[in-house]
């Protein structure tokens, strides 16, 4: 694990590991799953970490993020906890806000996050008819007399019931040319006409999801975000950060499942021998380790490309296609090695499997990654043939 890290990166990892091992003990994780979130002390301690000088969160003197450092943090905390944590969502939502909002609009939210560890808004993009296909969204803002009015429905809004504000993507139909434009709005949760309904998931229980309906919600022009980024292309680019974060979390949880499976295999005896000495179990462990190695190479490679300014959509699509599926398979094999114990709710391997299965939908399904990757592969090999 973690081969090829610089001295500074290793210090970062040790720093984060110390934090994780202090707070993410099994009894606490079990409780926080039921509570659907982390306590104030834990999230505040996270934002107070120094991160060894890396741009993991935006301190007031940071101008850029270090994506590989963010990946190391997410992976390690996911490994220690064996759980889907809110940090990767927070990091993505902050970067979307900072891209689409002005500095004046961003500053209060960033300051509150650094002071409390809590994001005071929830990101609302996905819809019943527009999941990975964001362009098919129907939520819109129209002008009715002197008022701007929002209508539509959003799904899978993390913390949508409780956040004080909602960062909502919508078609803006108020322009003089009649052509709808894509825009983001920061809408107070208390605005009249907003209704939120909890969604019951089978995994990722620390991320409480909600469906949020906007029924003739009167919005103010000052709520529209006015940053440097515009349109779907910029949003798609930022959502690729989310795919890297999702895969880092899947990798960390799969590693936790592997460690639990190895510990069980070394200590469990059946028919007079350790099950670790059974060829069938050894074959599973070998295949699991191959998948973990491939997962780590894909995630680290994509993150380092970003940090070098060499981002490739194909790298991210291949990573997102392979990693969550491989993580689910690793967790499933870990359950098989643990036998009946792996199937009980209180065992974290079963929870890890549920979390990883959800990562196959989050930030673009496996099938959507094929749609993205295949044309890029065809073009890549066409260029390769022409260069012979």
PDB file of C-alpha atoms in Angstrom, residues 53-296:
ATOM      1  CA  UNK A  53       0.616  22.120   4.065  1.00  0.00           C
ATOM      2  CA  UNK A  54      -1.225  20.421   1.185  1.00  0.00           C
ATOM      3  CA  UNK A  55      -4.331  22.015  -0.333  1.00  0.00           C
ATOM      4  CA  UNK A  56      -6.813  19.418   0.934  1.00  0.00           C
ATOM      5  CA  UNK A  57      -9.318  22.042   2.000  1.00  0.00           C
ATOM      6  CA  UNK A  58      -9.074  25.670   1.018  1.00  0.00           C
ATOM      7  CA  UNK A  59      -7.351  27.578   3.739  1.00  0.00           C
ATOM      8  CA  UNK A  60      -7.552  31.295   3.262  1.00  0.00           C
ATOM      9  CA  UNK A  61      -4.036  31.332   1.750  1.00  0.00           C
ATOM     10  CA  UNK A  62      -4.519  28.371  -0.604  1.00  0.00           C
ATOM     11  CA  UNK A  63      -5.239  29.119  -4.242  1.00  0.00           C
ATOM     12  CA  UNK A  64      -5.348  25.563  -5.622  1.00  0.00           C
ATOM     13  CA  UNK A  65      -6.277  22.091  -4.463  1.00  0.00           C
ATOM     14  CA  UNK A  66      -3.889  19.131  -4.410  1.00  0.00           C
ATOM     15  CA  UNK A  67      -6.053  16.346  -5.772  1.00  0.00           C
ATOM     16  CA  UNK A  68      -3.607  13.539  -5.000  1.00  0.00           C
ATOM     17  CA  UNK A  69      -3.377  14.698  -1.380  1.00  0.00           C
ATOM     18  CA  UNK A  70      -7.174  14.752  -1.205  1.00  0.00           C
ATOM     19  CA  UNK A  71      -7.226  11.186  -2.556  1.00  0.00           C
ATOM     20  CA  UNK A  72      -4.775  10.007   0.094  1.00  0.00           C
ATOM     21  CA  UNK A  73      -6.906  11.560   2.844  1.00  0.00           C
ATOM     22  CA  UNK A  74     -10.171  10.077   1.572  1.00  0.00           C
ATOM     23  CA  UNK A  75      -8.664   6.640   0.975  1.00  0.00           C
ATOM     24  CA  UNK A  76      -7.010   6.436   4.385  1.00  0.00           C
ATOM     25  CA  UNK A  77     -10.043   7.585   6.380  1.00  0.00           C
ATOM     26  CA  UNK A  78     -12.293   5.225   4.397  1.00  0.00           C
ATOM     27  CA  UNK A  79      -9.868   2.376   5.147  1.00  0.00           C
ATOM     28  CA  UNK A  80      -9.682   3.100   8.865  1.00  0.00           C
ATOM     29  CA  UNK A  81     -13.431   3.571   9.276  1.00  0.00           C
ATOM     30  CA  UNK A  82     -14.627   0.995   6.748  1.00  0.00           C
ATOM     31  CA  UNK A  83     -17.428   3.448   5.999  1.00  0.00           C
ATOM     32  CA  UNK A  84     -18.632   6.010   3.502  1.00  0.00           C
ATOM     33  CA  UNK A  85     -17.827   9.357   5.145  1.00  0.00           C
ATOM     34  CA  UNK A  86     -19.134  12.828   4.257  1.00  0.00           C
ATOM     35  CA  UNK A  87     -15.707  14.362   3.610  1.00  0.00           C
ATOM     36  CA  UNK A  88     -15.500  13.459  -0.080  1.00  0.00           C
ATOM     37  CA  UNK A  89     -18.913  15.038  -0.692  1.00  0.00           C
ATOM     38  CA  UNK A  90     -17.899  18.170   1.191  1.00  0.00           C
ATOM     39  CA  UNK A  91     -14.727  18.576  -0.850  1.00  0.00           C
ATOM     40  CA  UNK A  92     -16.594  18.248  -4.150  1.00  0.00           C
ATOM     41  CA  UNK A  93     -19.380  20.614  -3.129  1.00  0.00           C
ATOM     42  CA  UNK A  94     -16.898  23.258  -2.026  1.00  0.00           C
ATOM     43  CA  UNK A  95     -15.088  23.087  -5.348  1.00  0.00           C
ATOM     44  CA  UNK A  96     -18.332  23.395  -7.308  1.00  0.00           C
ATOM     45  CA  UNK A  97     -19.362  26.414  -5.231  1.00  0.00           C
ATOM     46  CA  UNK A  98     -15.978  28.093  -5.628  1.00  0.00           C
ATOM     47  CA  UNK A  99     -16.081  27.608  -9.405  1.00  0.00           C
ATOM     48  CA  UNK A 100     -19.617  28.830 -10.036  1.00  0.00           C
ATOM     49  CA  UNK A 101     -19.914  31.514  -7.340  1.00  0.00           C
ATOM     50  CA  UNK A 102     -18.166  34.833  -6.932  1.00  0.00           C
ATOM     51  CA  UNK A 103     -15.633  35.193  -4.135  1.00  0.00           C
ATOM     52  CA  UNK A 104     -18.125  37.314  -2.205  1.00  0.00           C
ATOM     53  CA  UNK A 105     -20.770  34.587  -2.487  1.00  0.00           C
ATOM     54  CA  UNK A 106     -18.292  31.843  -1.593  1.00  0.00           C
ATOM     55  CA  UNK A 107     -16.574  33.449   1.378  1.00  0.00           C
ATOM     56  CA  UNK A 108     -19.335  33.059   4.017  1.00  0.00           C
ATOM     57  CA  UNK A 109     -19.804  29.354   3.241  1.00  0.00           C
ATOM     58  CA  UNK A 110     -16.083  28.620   3.170  1.00  0.00           C
ATOM     59  CA  UNK A 111     -15.524  30.485   6.433  1.00  0.00           C
ATOM     60  CA  UNK A 112     -18.356  28.627   8.170  1.00  0.00           C
ATOM     61  CA  UNK A 113     -17.001  25.303   6.951  1.00  0.00           C
ATOM     62  CA  UNK A 114     -13.539  26.075   8.297  1.00  0.00           C
ATOM     63  CA  UNK A 115     -14.985  27.301  11.597  1.00  0.00           C
ATOM     64  CA  UNK A 116     -17.412  24.416  12.186  1.00  0.00           C
ATOM     65  CA  UNK A 117     -16.578  21.534   9.836  1.00  0.00           C
ATOM     66  CA  UNK A 118     -20.143  21.684   8.495  1.00  0.00           C
ATOM     67  CA  UNK A 119     -21.244  22.711   5.031  1.00  0.00           C
ATOM     68  CA  UNK A 120     -24.274  24.969   5.367  1.00  0.00           C
ATOM     69  CA  UNK A 121     -25.696  23.956   1.997  1.00  0.00           C
ATOM     70  CA  UNK A 122     -26.605  20.768   0.126  1.00  0.00           C
ATOM     71  CA  UNK A 123     -25.895  20.149  -3.554  1.00  0.00           C
ATOM     72  CA  UNK A 124     -29.017  19.441  -5.640  1.00  0.00           C
ATOM     73  CA  UNK A 125     -28.279  18.302  -9.216  1.00  0.00           C
ATOM     74  CA  UNK A 126     -29.752  14.827  -9.942  1.00  0.00           C
ATOM     75  CA  UNK A 127     -33.417  14.487 -10.904  1.00  0.00           C
ATOM     76  CA  UNK A 128     -35.892  11.632 -11.489  1.00  0.00           C
ATOM     77  CA  UNK A 129     -35.366  11.983 -15.263  1.00  0.00           C
ATOM     78  CA  UNK A 130     -31.819  13.331 -15.147  1.00  0.00           C
ATOM     79  CA  UNK A 131     -29.227  11.373 -13.219  1.00  0.00           C
ATOM     80  CA  UNK A 132     -25.977  10.933 -15.140  1.00  0.00           C
ATOM     81  CA  UNK A 133     -27.633  12.752 -18.071  1.00  0.00           C
ATOM     82  CA  UNK A 134     -27.580  16.175 -16.429  1.00  0.00           C
ATOM     83  CA  UNK A 135     -28.684  17.947 -19.606  1.00  0.00           C
ATOM     84  CA  UNK A 136     -32.090  16.285 -19.280  1.00  0.00           C
ATOM     85  CA  UNK A 137     -32.875  18.107 -16.047  1.00  0.00           C
ATOM     86  CA  UNK A 138     -36.242  19.848 -15.888  1.00  0.00           C
ATOM     87  CA  UNK A 139     -35.880  22.099 -12.862  1.00  0.00           C
ATOM     88  CA  UNK A 140     -36.190  25.630 -14.187  1.00  0.00           C
ATOM     89  CA  UNK A 141     -36.549  29.281 -13.261  1.00  0.00           C
ATOM     90  CA  UNK A 142     -39.076  31.457 -15.100  1.00  0.00           C
ATOM     91  CA  UNK A 143     -40.224  35.035 -14.774  1.00  0.00           C
ATOM     92  CA  UNK A 144     -43.795  35.554 -13.643  1.00  0.00           C
ATOM     93  CA  UNK A 145     -44.535  39.244 -13.564  1.00  0.00           C
ATOM     94  CA  UNK A 146     -41.823  40.823 -11.440  1.00  0.00           C
ATOM     95  CA  UNK A 147     -40.956  37.543  -9.717  1.00  0.00           C
ATOM     96  CA  UNK A 148     -38.459  34.763 -10.510  1.00  0.00           C
ATOM     97  CA  UNK A 149     -40.011  31.357  -9.811  1.00  0.00           C
ATOM     98  CA  UNK A 150     -38.338  27.932  -9.504  1.00  0.00           C
ATOM     99  CA  UNK A 151     -40.107  24.618 -10.150  1.00  0.00           C
ATOM    100  CA  UNK A 152     -38.769  21.079 -10.285  1.00  0.00           C
ATOM    101  CA  UNK A 153     -37.651  18.039  -8.290  1.00  0.00           C
ATOM    102  CA  UNK A 154     -34.187  16.944  -7.190  1.00  0.00           C
ATOM    103  CA  UNK A 155     -33.177  13.485  -5.952  1.00  0.00           C
ATOM    104  CA  UNK A 156     -30.248  12.086  -3.949  1.00  0.00           C
ATOM    105  CA  UNK A 157     -29.676  15.414  -2.201  1.00  0.00           C
ATOM    106  CA  UNK A 158     -27.203  14.642   0.574  1.00  0.00           C
ATOM    107  CA  UNK A 159     -28.384  16.355   3.764  1.00  0.00           C
ATOM    108  CA  UNK A 160     -31.265  17.866   1.811  1.00  0.00           C
ATOM    109  CA  UNK A 161     -33.642  17.726   4.783  1.00  0.00           C
ATOM    110  CA  UNK A 162     -31.346  19.523   7.184  1.00  0.00           C
ATOM    111  CA  UNK A 163     -28.972  21.887   5.359  1.00  0.00           C
ATOM    112  CA  UNK A 164     -29.811  25.588   5.796  1.00  0.00           C
ATOM    113  CA  UNK A 165     -29.466  26.184   2.036  1.00  0.00           C
ATOM    114  CA  UNK A 166     -29.641  24.256  -1.237  1.00  0.00           C
ATOM    115  CA  UNK A 167     -27.213  24.724  -4.132  1.00  0.00           C
ATOM    116  CA  UNK A 168     -29.602  24.018  -7.007  1.00  0.00           C
ATOM    117  CA  UNK A 169     -28.838  23.533 -10.697  1.00  0.00           C
ATOM    118  CA  UNK A 170     -31.605  24.766 -12.989  1.00  0.00           C
ATOM    119  CA  UNK A 171     -32.432  25.955 -16.469  1.00  0.00           C
ATOM    120  CA  UNK A 172     -32.770  29.720 -16.482  1.00  0.00           C
ATOM    121  CA  UNK A 173     -35.618  30.627 -18.842  1.00  0.00           C
ATOM    122  CA  UNK A 174     -35.678  34.314 -18.029  1.00  0.00           C
ATOM    123  CA  UNK A 175     -33.391  35.564 -20.810  1.00  0.00           C
ATOM    124  CA  UNK A 176     -34.666  37.867 -23.537  1.00  0.00           C
ATOM    125  CA  UNK A 177     -33.672  35.484 -26.337  1.00  0.00           C
ATOM    126  CA  UNK A 178     -35.853  32.701 -24.943  1.00  0.00           C
ATOM    127  CA  UNK A 179     -32.967  30.225 -24.913  1.00  0.00           C
ATOM    128  CA  UNK A 180     -32.644  28.527 -21.502  1.00  0.00           C
ATOM    129  CA  UNK A 181     -29.222  28.691 -19.881  1.00  0.00           C
ATOM    130  CA  UNK A 182     -27.738  26.535 -17.149  1.00  0.00           C
ATOM    131  CA  UNK A 183     -27.308  28.237 -13.784  1.00  0.00           C
ATOM    132  CA  UNK A 184     -26.782  27.528 -10.082  1.00  0.00           C
ATOM    133  CA  UNK A 185     -28.852  29.108  -7.316  1.00  0.00           C
ATOM    134  CA  UNK A 186     -28.196  29.199  -3.581  1.00  0.00           C
ATOM    135  CA  UNK A 187     -31.719  28.869  -2.205  1.00  0.00           C
ATOM    136  CA  UNK A 188     -32.463  29.124   1.535  1.00  0.00           C
ATOM    137  CA  UNK A 189     -34.070  25.923   2.776  1.00  0.00           C
ATOM    138  CA  UNK A 190     -36.692  28.043   4.554  1.00  0.00           C
ATOM    139  CA  UNK A 191     -38.057  29.524   1.310  1.00  0.00           C
ATOM    140  CA  UNK A 192     -41.780  28.897   0.819  1.00  0.00           C
ATOM    141  CA  UNK A 193     -42.618  26.022  -1.511  1.00  0.00           C
ATOM    142  CA  UNK A 194     -39.669  23.707  -0.720  1.00  0.00           C
ATOM    143  CA  UNK A 195     -40.593  20.181   0.403  1.00  0.00           C
ATOM    144  CA  UNK A 196     -38.048  17.502   1.370  1.00  0.00           C
ATOM    145  CA  UNK A 197     -38.680  13.760   1.762  1.00  0.00           C
ATOM    146  CA  UNK A 198     -36.078  11.300   3.115  1.00  0.00           C
ATOM    147  CA  UNK A 199     -34.802   8.500   0.870  1.00  0.00           C
ATOM    148  CA  UNK A 200     -34.079   5.164   2.543  1.00  0.00           C
ATOM    149  CA  UNK A 201     -30.895   3.638   1.124  1.00  0.00           C
ATOM    150  CA  UNK A 202     -29.377   0.226   1.832  1.00  0.00           C
ATOM    151  CA  UNK A 203     -25.880   1.649   2.304  1.00  0.00           C
ATOM    152  CA  UNK A 204     -23.816   4.813   2.794  1.00  0.00           C
ATOM    153  CA  UNK A 205     -25.902   5.519   5.869  1.00  0.00           C
ATOM    154  CA  UNK A 206     -23.813   8.487   7.071  1.00  0.00           C
ATOM    155  CA  UNK A 207     -25.024  10.379   3.996  1.00  0.00           C
ATOM    156  CA  UNK A 208     -28.750  11.028   4.540  1.00  0.00           C
ATOM    157  CA  UNK A 209     -30.360  11.545   1.120  1.00  0.00           C
ATOM    158  CA  UNK A 210     -33.599  13.348   0.349  1.00  0.00           C
ATOM    159  CA  UNK A 211     -35.863  14.140  -2.570  1.00  0.00           C
ATOM    160  CA  UNK A 212     -36.504  17.868  -2.678  1.00  0.00           C
ATOM    161  CA  UNK A 213     -39.429  19.440  -4.545  1.00  0.00           C
ATOM    162  CA  UNK A 214     -39.574  23.094  -5.574  1.00  0.00           C
ATOM    163  CA  UNK A 215     -43.176  24.195  -6.008  1.00  0.00           C
ATOM    164  CA  UNK A 216     -43.408  27.769  -7.285  1.00  0.00           C
ATOM    165  CA  UNK A 217     -40.505  28.860  -5.105  1.00  0.00           C
ATOM    166  CA  UNK A 218     -39.902  32.580  -5.486  1.00  0.00           C
ATOM    167  CA  UNK A 219     -36.155  33.135  -5.826  1.00  0.00           C
ATOM    168  CA  UNK A 220     -34.136  36.340  -5.723  1.00  0.00           C
ATOM    169  CA  UNK A 221     -31.665  37.467  -8.355  1.00  0.00           C
ATOM    170  CA  UNK A 222     -29.010  37.721  -5.610  1.00  0.00           C
ATOM    171  CA  UNK A 223     -29.328  33.964  -5.079  1.00  0.00           C
ATOM    172  CA  UNK A 224     -28.002  33.247  -8.572  1.00  0.00           C
ATOM    173  CA  UNK A 225     -24.311  32.269  -8.497  1.00  0.00           C
ATOM    174  CA  UNK A 226     -22.065  34.559 -10.495  1.00  0.00           C
ATOM    175  CA  UNK A 227     -18.639  32.978 -10.760  1.00  0.00           C
ATOM    176  CA  UNK A 228     -16.155  32.344 -13.556  1.00  0.00           C
ATOM    177  CA  UNK A 229     -17.526  28.916 -14.549  1.00  0.00           C
ATOM    178  CA  UNK A 230     -20.525  28.706 -16.848  1.00  0.00           C
ATOM    179  CA  UNK A 231     -22.559  25.947 -18.448  1.00  0.00           C
ATOM    180  CA  UNK A 232     -22.618  22.187 -18.573  1.00  0.00           C
ATOM    181  CA  UNK A 233     -19.060  21.679 -19.808  1.00  0.00           C
ATOM    182  CA  UNK A 234     -17.618  23.278 -16.668  1.00  0.00           C
ATOM    183  CA  UNK A 235     -19.998  21.287 -14.479  1.00  0.00           C
ATOM    184  CA  UNK A 236     -19.007  18.030 -16.166  1.00  0.00           C
ATOM    185  CA  UNK A 237     -15.359  18.876 -15.591  1.00  0.00           C
ATOM    186  CA  UNK A 238     -15.959  19.445 -11.880  1.00  0.00           C
ATOM    187  CA  UNK A 239     -18.055  16.294 -11.556  1.00  0.00           C
ATOM    188  CA  UNK A 240     -15.007  14.350 -12.698  1.00  0.00           C
ATOM    189  CA  UNK A 241     -13.350  15.419  -9.445  1.00  0.00           C
ATOM    190  CA  UNK A 242     -16.287  13.731  -7.730  1.00  0.00           C
ATOM    191  CA  UNK A 243     -15.557  10.534  -9.624  1.00  0.00           C
ATOM    192  CA  UNK A 244     -11.980  10.546  -8.368  1.00  0.00           C
ATOM    193  CA  UNK A 245     -13.195  11.119  -4.789  1.00  0.00           C
ATOM    194  CA  UNK A 246     -15.783   8.340  -5.090  1.00  0.00           C
ATOM    195  CA  UNK A 247     -13.170   5.897  -6.339  1.00  0.00           C
ATOM    196  CA  UNK A 248     -10.744   6.885  -3.574  1.00  0.00           C
ATOM    197  CA  UNK A 249     -13.460   6.111  -1.014  1.00  0.00           C
ATOM    198  CA  UNK A 250     -14.288   2.793  -2.718  1.00  0.00           C
ATOM    199  CA  UNK A 251     -10.598   1.880  -2.717  1.00  0.00           C
ATOM    200  CA  UNK A 252     -10.248   2.654   0.989  1.00  0.00           C
ATOM    201  CA  UNK A 253     -13.302   0.627   1.957  1.00  0.00           C
ATOM    202  CA  UNK A 254     -12.235  -2.310  -0.212  1.00  0.00           C
ATOM    203  CA  UNK A 255      -8.841  -2.238   1.489  1.00  0.00           C
ATOM    204  CA  UNK A 256     -10.604  -2.386   4.871  1.00  0.00           C
ATOM    205  CA  UNK A 257     -12.588  -5.430   3.699  1.00  0.00           C
ATOM    206  CA  UNK A 258      -9.368  -7.094   2.550  1.00  0.00           C
ATOM    207  CA  UNK A 259      -7.690  -6.505   5.894  1.00  0.00           C
ATOM    208  CA  UNK A 260     -10.669  -7.974   7.750  1.00  0.00           C
ATOM    209  CA  UNK A 261     -10.719 -11.016   5.456  1.00  0.00           C
ATOM    210  CA  UNK A 262      -6.984 -11.671   5.931  1.00  0.00           C
ATOM    211  CA  UNK A 263      -7.242 -11.322   9.716  1.00  0.00           C
ATOM    212  CA  UNK A 264     -10.168 -13.752   9.788  1.00  0.00           C
ATOM    213  CA  UNK A 265      -8.469 -16.261   7.471  1.00  0.00           C
ATOM    214  CA  UNK A 266      -5.309 -16.273   9.592  1.00  0.00           C
ATOM    215  CA  UNK A 267      -7.183 -16.847  12.838  1.00  0.00           C
ATOM    216  CA  UNK A 268     -10.087 -19.094  11.808  1.00  0.00           C
ATOM    217  CA  UNK A 269      -9.630 -22.864  11.816  1.00  0.00           C
ATOM    218  CA  UNK A 270     -11.782 -25.427  10.038  1.00  0.00           C
ATOM    219  CA  UNK A 271     -11.223 -29.169   9.711  1.00  0.00           C
ATOM    220  CA  UNK A 272      -8.010 -28.911  11.689  1.00  0.00           C
ATOM    221  CA  UNK A 273      -6.289 -26.156   9.739  1.00  0.00           C
ATOM    222  CA  UNK A 274      -6.344 -22.417   9.233  1.00  0.00           C
ATOM    223  CA  UNK A 275      -8.675 -21.445   6.441  1.00  0.00           C
ATOM    224  CA  UNK A 276      -5.817 -19.225   5.189  1.00  0.00           C
ATOM    225  CA  UNK A 277      -4.090 -22.495   4.212  1.00  0.00           C
ATOM    226  CA  UNK A 278      -6.998 -23.610   2.019  1.00  0.00           C
ATOM    227  CA  UNK A 279      -6.229 -23.192  -1.668  1.00  0.00           C
ATOM    228  CA  UNK A 280      -9.684 -21.777  -2.421  1.00  0.00           C
ATOM    229  CA  UNK A 281      -9.208 -19.020   0.159  1.00  0.00           C
ATOM    230  CA  UNK A 282      -5.689 -18.293  -1.050  1.00  0.00           C
ATOM    231  CA  UNK A 283      -7.033 -17.934  -4.590  1.00  0.00           C
ATOM    232  CA  UNK A 284      -9.643 -15.413  -3.408  1.00  0.00           C
ATOM    233  CA  UNK A 285      -7.099 -13.397  -1.479  1.00  0.00           C
ATOM    234  CA  UNK A 286      -4.765 -13.309  -4.468  1.00  0.00           C
ATOM    235  CA  UNK A 287      -7.505 -12.114  -6.801  1.00  0.00           C
ATOM    236  CA  UNK A 288      -8.600  -9.511  -4.249  1.00  0.00           C
ATOM    237  CA  UNK A 289      -5.055  -8.157  -3.964  1.00  0.00           C
ATOM    238  CA  UNK A 290      -4.717  -7.932  -7.762  1.00  0.00           C
ATOM    239  CA  UNK A 291      -7.918  -5.892  -7.888  1.00  0.00           C
ATOM    240  CA  UNK A 292      -6.755  -3.606  -5.087  1.00  0.00           C
ATOM    241  CA  UNK A 293      -3.458  -3.007  -6.887  1.00  0.00           C
ATOM    242  CA  UNK A 294      -5.232  -2.177 -10.137  1.00  0.00           C
ATOM    243  CA  UNK A 295      -7.699   0.076  -8.332  1.00  0.00           C
ATOM    244  CA  UNK A 296      -4.938   2.010  -6.607  1.00  0.00           C
TER     245      UNK A 296
END
